[in-house]
Coordinates of C-alpha atoms and ligand atoms in Angstrom, one line a residue:
M1 CA 147.8 36.2 53.0
K2 CA 151.0 34.5 52.1
N3 CA 153.2 36.5 54.5
S4 CA 150.5 37.3 57.0
R5 CA 151.5 36.9 60.6
Y6 CA 148.2 35.3 61.1
R7 CA 148.8 32.5 58.6
D8 CA 148.1 29.1 60.1
K9 CA 151.4 27.3 59.9
S10 CA 149.7 23.9 60.1
L11 CA 147.9 24.6 56.8
K12 CA 148.3 21.6 54.6
P13 CA 149.9 22.2 51.1
G14 CA 147.3 22.5 48.5
Y15 CA 144.5 23.6 50.9
G16 CA 143.0 27.1 50.9
I17 CA 142.8 29.4 53.8
L18 CA 139.4 29.2 55.5
F19 CA 139.7 32.2 57.7
K20 CA 141.3 35.6 57.3
S21 CA 143.6 37.2 59.9
W22 CA 141.7 37.6 63.2
E23 CA 138.8 35.5 62.1
S24 CA 140.8 32.4 63.0
F25 CA 141.8 33.7 66.4
F26 CA 139.2 31.6 68.2
T27 CA 139.9 28.5 66.2
R28 CA 143.7 28.8 66.7
R29 CA 143.9 30.0 70.3
L30 CA 140.9 28.4 72.0
F31 CA 139.0 25.8 70.0
H32 CA 141.9 23.6 69.0
R33 CA 143.2 23.6 72.5
V34 CA 140.0 22.6 74.3
Q35 CA 138.1 20.8 71.5
D36 CA 138.5 17.4 73.1
C37 CA 136.0 18.5 75.7
W38 CA 133.2 18.0 73.2
N39 CA 132.5 16.5 69.8
R40 CA 133.5 13.2 71.3
P41 CA 132.5 10.3 69.1
I42 CA 130.4 7.6 70.7
A43 CA 130.1 3.9 69.9
S44 CA 126.6 3.3 71.2
S45 CA 123.1 4.5 70.9
P46 CA 122.6 7.9 72.7
G47 CA 120.6 6.6 75.7
A48 CA 121.1 7.4 79.3
H49 CA 124.5 5.6 79.3
I50 CA 126.9 5.9 76.4
Q51 CA 130.2 4.4 75.3
V52 CA 132.7 7.2 74.5
M53 CA 135.5 6.4 72.1
E54 CA 138.9 7.1 73.7
R55 CA 141.1 9.3 71.5
I56 CA 144.7 10.6 71.7
T57 CA 146.4 13.5 69.9
K58 CA 149.9 14.1 68.8
D59 CA 149.5 17.6 67.5
G60 CA 148.0 19.6 70.4
N61 CA 144.4 18.6 69.7
K62 CA 144.4 19.5 66.0
S63 CA 143.7 15.9 65.1
F64 CA 142.8 12.8 67.0
Q65 CA 143.3 9.1 66.7
T66 CA 141.0 6.6 68.4
T67 CA 142.7 4.0 70.6
G68 CA 139.9 1.4 70.3
N69 CA 139.1 1.7 74.0
L70 CA 135.6 2.6 75.0
I71 CA 134.8 4.7 78.1
P72 CA 131.4 4.1 79.7
A73 CA 129.8 7.4 80.6
M74 CA 126.5 8.9 81.7
N75 CA 124.8 11.0 79.0
V76 CA 123.9 14.5 80.3
G77 CA 124.1 16.1 76.9
S78 CA 120.8 15.1 75.2
Y79 CA 117.2 14.2 76.1
N80 CA 115.3 11.1 75.1
Y81 CA 111.8 11.4 76.6
L82 CA 110.2 9.0 74.2
G83 CA 112.9 6.4 74.4
F84 CA 113.5 6.4 70.7
A85 CA 117.2 7.2 71.0
D86 CA 118.3 4.0 72.7
D87 CA 115.1 2.0 72.0
W88 CA 115.6 -0.7 74.6
K89 CA 111.9 -1.4 74.3
E90 CA 112.3 -1.9 70.5
T91 CA 109.8 0.8 69.5
C92 CA 111.1 1.9 66.2
R93 CA 114.5 0.2 65.6
K94 CA 113.2 -2.1 62.8
D95 CA 111.5 0.8 60.9
V96 CA 114.6 3.0 61.3
M97 CA 116.9 0.3 60.0
E98 CA 114.6 -0.4 57.0
S99 CA 114.5 3.3 56.1
V100 CA 118.3 3.6 56.4
D101 CA 118.6 0.8 53.9
K102 CA 116.1 2.4 51.5
F103 CA 117.1 6.1 51.8
P104 CA 120.4 7.9 52.1
L105 CA 121.3 9.2 55.6
S106 CA 121.5 12.7 54.1
M107 CA 117.7 12.7 54.2
A108 CA 118.0 13.8 57.8
S109 CA 119.5 17.1 56.5
S110 CA 117.7 20.2 55.4
R111 CA 114.9 19.4 52.9
M112 CA 115.6 22.7 51.0
D113 CA 119.0 21.2 50.1
F114 CA 118.3 17.5 50.0
G115 CA 114.7 17.3 48.9
T116 CA 111.5 15.9 50.1
I117 CA 110.7 12.2 50.1
S118 CA 107.5 10.2 50.6
Y119 CA 108.3 9.6 54.3
H120 CA 108.5 13.3 55.0
K121 CA 105.0 13.7 53.5
E122 CA 103.6 10.7 55.4
L123 CA 105.2 12.0 58.6
E124 CA 103.6 15.4 58.1
E125 CA 100.2 14.0 57.6
R126 CA 100.5 11.8 60.7
V127 CA 101.8 14.6 62.8
A128 CA 98.9 16.8 61.7
R129 CA 96.4 14.1 62.5
F130 CA 98.1 13.3 65.8
V131 CA 98.0 16.9 67.1
G132 CA 94.6 17.7 65.6
K133 CA 95.6 20.3 63.0
E134 CA 94.8 20.5 59.3
A135 CA 98.5 20.3 58.2
A136 CA 102.1 20.1 59.5
I137 CA 105.6 21.0 58.4
V138 CA 108.4 18.8 59.7
Y139 CA 111.9 20.3 60.2
A140 CA 115.1 18.4 61.0
M141 CA 115.9 20.6 63.9
G142 CA 114.1 22.3 66.7
Y143 CA 116.3 25.4 66.8
G144 CA 115.9 25.8 63.0
T145 CA 112.2 25.5 63.3
N146 CA 111.8 28.6 65.5
S147 CA 114.6 30.6 64.0
S148 CA 113.3 30.2 60.4
T149 CA 109.5 30.0 61.0
I150 CA 109.1 33.1 63.1
P151 CA 110.7 35.5 60.6
A152 CA 108.6 33.8 57.9
I153 CA 105.3 34.5 59.6
M154 CA 106.0 37.8 61.4
G155 CA 107.1 40.9 59.6
S156 CA 107.2 44.7 60.1
E157 CA 104.2 46.4 61.6
S158 CA 103.6 43.2 63.7
L159 CA 104.1 42.5 67.4
I160 CA 105.5 39.5 69.1
I161 CA 104.6 39.1 72.8
S162 CA 107.0 36.6 74.3
D163 CA 107.2 34.8 77.6
S164 CA 110.3 35.9 79.5
L165 CA 111.6 32.4 79.7
N166 CA 111.1 31.4 76.1
H167 CA 113.9 29.3 74.5
T168 CA 116.8 31.1 72.8
S169 CA 115.6 29.8 69.4
I170 CA 112.4 31.8 69.9
V171 CA 114.3 34.8 71.1
N172 CA 116.6 34.7 68.0
G173 CA 113.8 33.9 65.6
S174 CA 111.9 36.9 66.9
R175 CA 114.9 39.2 66.7
A176 CA 115.5 38.0 63.1
S177 CA 111.9 38.9 62.1
A178 CA 111.2 42.6 61.4
S179 CA 108.6 42.5 64.1
N180 CA 108.4 44.5 67.3
I181 CA 108.9 42.5 70.5
R182 CA 107.4 42.8 74.0
V183 CA 108.1 40.4 76.9
F184 CA 105.7 39.4 79.7
T185 CA 106.7 37.9 83.0
H186 CA 106.9 34.1 82.8
N187 CA 103.4 32.5 82.9
D188 CA 101.9 35.7 84.3
I189 CA 98.5 35.9 82.7
D190 CA 97.6 39.3 84.2
Q191 CA 100.8 40.8 82.9
L192 CA 100.3 39.2 79.5
E193 CA 96.9 40.9 79.4
R194 CA 98.3 44.2 80.5
V195 CA 101.0 44.1 77.8
L196 CA 98.5 43.1 75.1
R197 CA 95.9 45.7 76.1
E198 CA 98.5 48.5 76.3
A199 CA 100.0 47.4 72.9
I200 CA 96.6 47.5 71.3
I201 CA 95.7 50.9 72.8
K202 CA 99.0 52.5 71.8
G203 CA 99.3 50.8 68.4
Q204 CA 102.6 50.9 66.5
P205 CA 105.5 53.2 67.6
R206 CA 105.4 56.8 66.4
H207 CA 102.3 56.8 64.1
H208 CA 100.1 54.6 66.4
R209 CA 98.4 52.8 63.6
P210 CA 97.0 49.4 64.6
W211 CA 99.3 46.4 64.5
K212 CA 98.9 44.2 61.4
K213 CA 99.3 41.0 63.5
I214 CA 100.0 40.2 67.1
L215 CA 101.5 36.9 68.1
V216 CA 101.8 35.6 71.7
M217 CA 104.6 33.0 72.0
V218 CA 104.8 30.5 74.8
E219 CA 106.2 27.0 75.4
G220 CA 104.3 23.8 76.4
I221 CA 106.8 22.8 79.0
Y222 CA 109.6 25.2 79.8
S223 CA 112.9 23.4 79.2
M224 CA 115.0 24.8 82.1
E225 CA 112.2 25.1 84.7
G226 CA 110.1 22.1 83.8
D227 CA 106.8 24.0 84.4
I228 CA 103.8 23.9 82.1
C229 CA 102.3 27.0 80.5
R230 CA 98.9 28.1 81.7
L231 CA 97.4 27.4 78.3
P232 CA 93.6 27.7 79.0
E233 CA 94.1 31.2 80.4
I234 CA 96.5 32.2 77.7
V235 CA 94.0 31.0 75.0
Q236 CA 91.2 33.0 76.7
V237 CA 93.4 36.2 76.7
C238 CA 94.4 35.7 73.1
K239 CA 90.8 35.2 72.0
K240 CA 89.7 38.3 73.9
Y241 CA 92.2 40.5 72.2
K242 CA 92.3 38.6 68.9
A243 CA 96.0 37.7 69.0
Y244 CA 97.5 34.7 67.4
L245 CA 99.1 32.0 69.7
Y246 CA 102.3 30.1 69.0
V247 CA 103.1 27.2 71.3
D248 CA 106.5 25.6 71.2
E249 CA 105.9 21.9 72.2
A250 CA 109.5 20.8 72.0
H251 CA 109.3 19.2 75.4
S252 CA 105.5 18.5 75.7
I253 CA 104.5 16.5 72.6
G254 CA 104.8 12.9 73.6
A255 CA 105.4 13.8 77.2
L256 CA 102.1 15.4 78.2
G257 CA 98.5 14.3 77.9
K258 CA 96.9 10.9 78.2
S259 CA 97.9 9.9 74.7
G260 CA 101.0 12.1 74.4
R261 CA 99.3 14.8 72.3
G262 CA 100.9 17.5 74.4
V263 CA 99.8 20.5 76.4
C264 CA 96.4 20.9 74.7
E265 CA 95.4 17.4 75.6
Q266 CA 96.8 17.8 79.2
T267 CA 95.0 21.1 79.8
G268 CA 91.8 20.3 77.8
V269 CA 92.4 23.0 75.2
D270 CA 91.0 22.6 71.7
P271 CA 94.1 22.4 69.3
N272 CA 92.1 24.7 67.0
D273 CA 92.5 27.5 69.6
V274 CA 96.3 27.4 69.1
G275 CA 97.5 29.3 66.0
K276 CA 94.2 30.7 64.9
L277 CA 92.4 33.8 66.2
Ligands
LIG1 C1 111.4 25.1 73.8 C2 112.5 24.7 72.9 N1 112.4 24.9 71.5 C3 113.4 24.6 70.7 C4 114.5 23.9 71.1 C5 115.5 23.6 70.1 O1 115.4 22.3 69.8 P1 116.7 21.4 69.2 O2 117.6 21.2 70.4 O3 116.0 20.1 68.8 O4 117.3 22.2 68.1 C6 114.7 23.6 72.4 C7 115.9 22.9 72.9 O5 116.0 22.4 74.0 C8 113.7 24.0 73.3 O6 113.8 23.8 74.7

């Protein structure tokens, strides 16, 4: 790599090369030049309005120095349905600060790497009780939940039937599983039933043996459209054809239902009818 024409001339002495040849093309030619458009540090809680820290660069955006000035800005990059992120009503600030004193901040990372603490367990028990299920697993990231859970529960000889407007984490999780995938038109129950019936009649590709498992995947509230899934009808179809049902409630837990228990509470569906046959 020493004489490579791709060698990054800004590489500091004593540091290794992170990328080989063309692998660094994006970083060198694009990312460094435009990176000030994102990853902007803020000096406030991430509520509806934020204080962005002003920065300058002397090396074409490779590094930045903050000036000490704060730029007031509107936050259109994150959501905060429950108000926990800016907490102007003081819902959880005291508890958060207490736990930050007790536990390292790295506890917000992957538990596989950083371990499980008593708060994780307590949270899982509470979440399970809250949504009316026998148990829960808490992940640090919504995207990671779908992209790691779906391959874990679905394998070869199984079929995923996915709403056409499902989030990209569901799409990628489904693709990462060894499962077959069919898509039905968004919230169209008749089409869901047609796809299910046809899949069951035809069975698996080539040898036509029955599917080992069929999973219908929908969302509680669809993030880009804002509409709610027709859960009671979807549950009926799943029960009729003995398919499992997976409901991603990223936007509906806390936001729907009289006590915030999500789309089941909102539509009067028994939580036991989600997940199980
Ligand atoms: C339905 C749905 N599932 C999962 C995710 C991923 O969640 P996160 O952004 O917390 O990783 C999103 C993100 O908006 C979503 O809309």
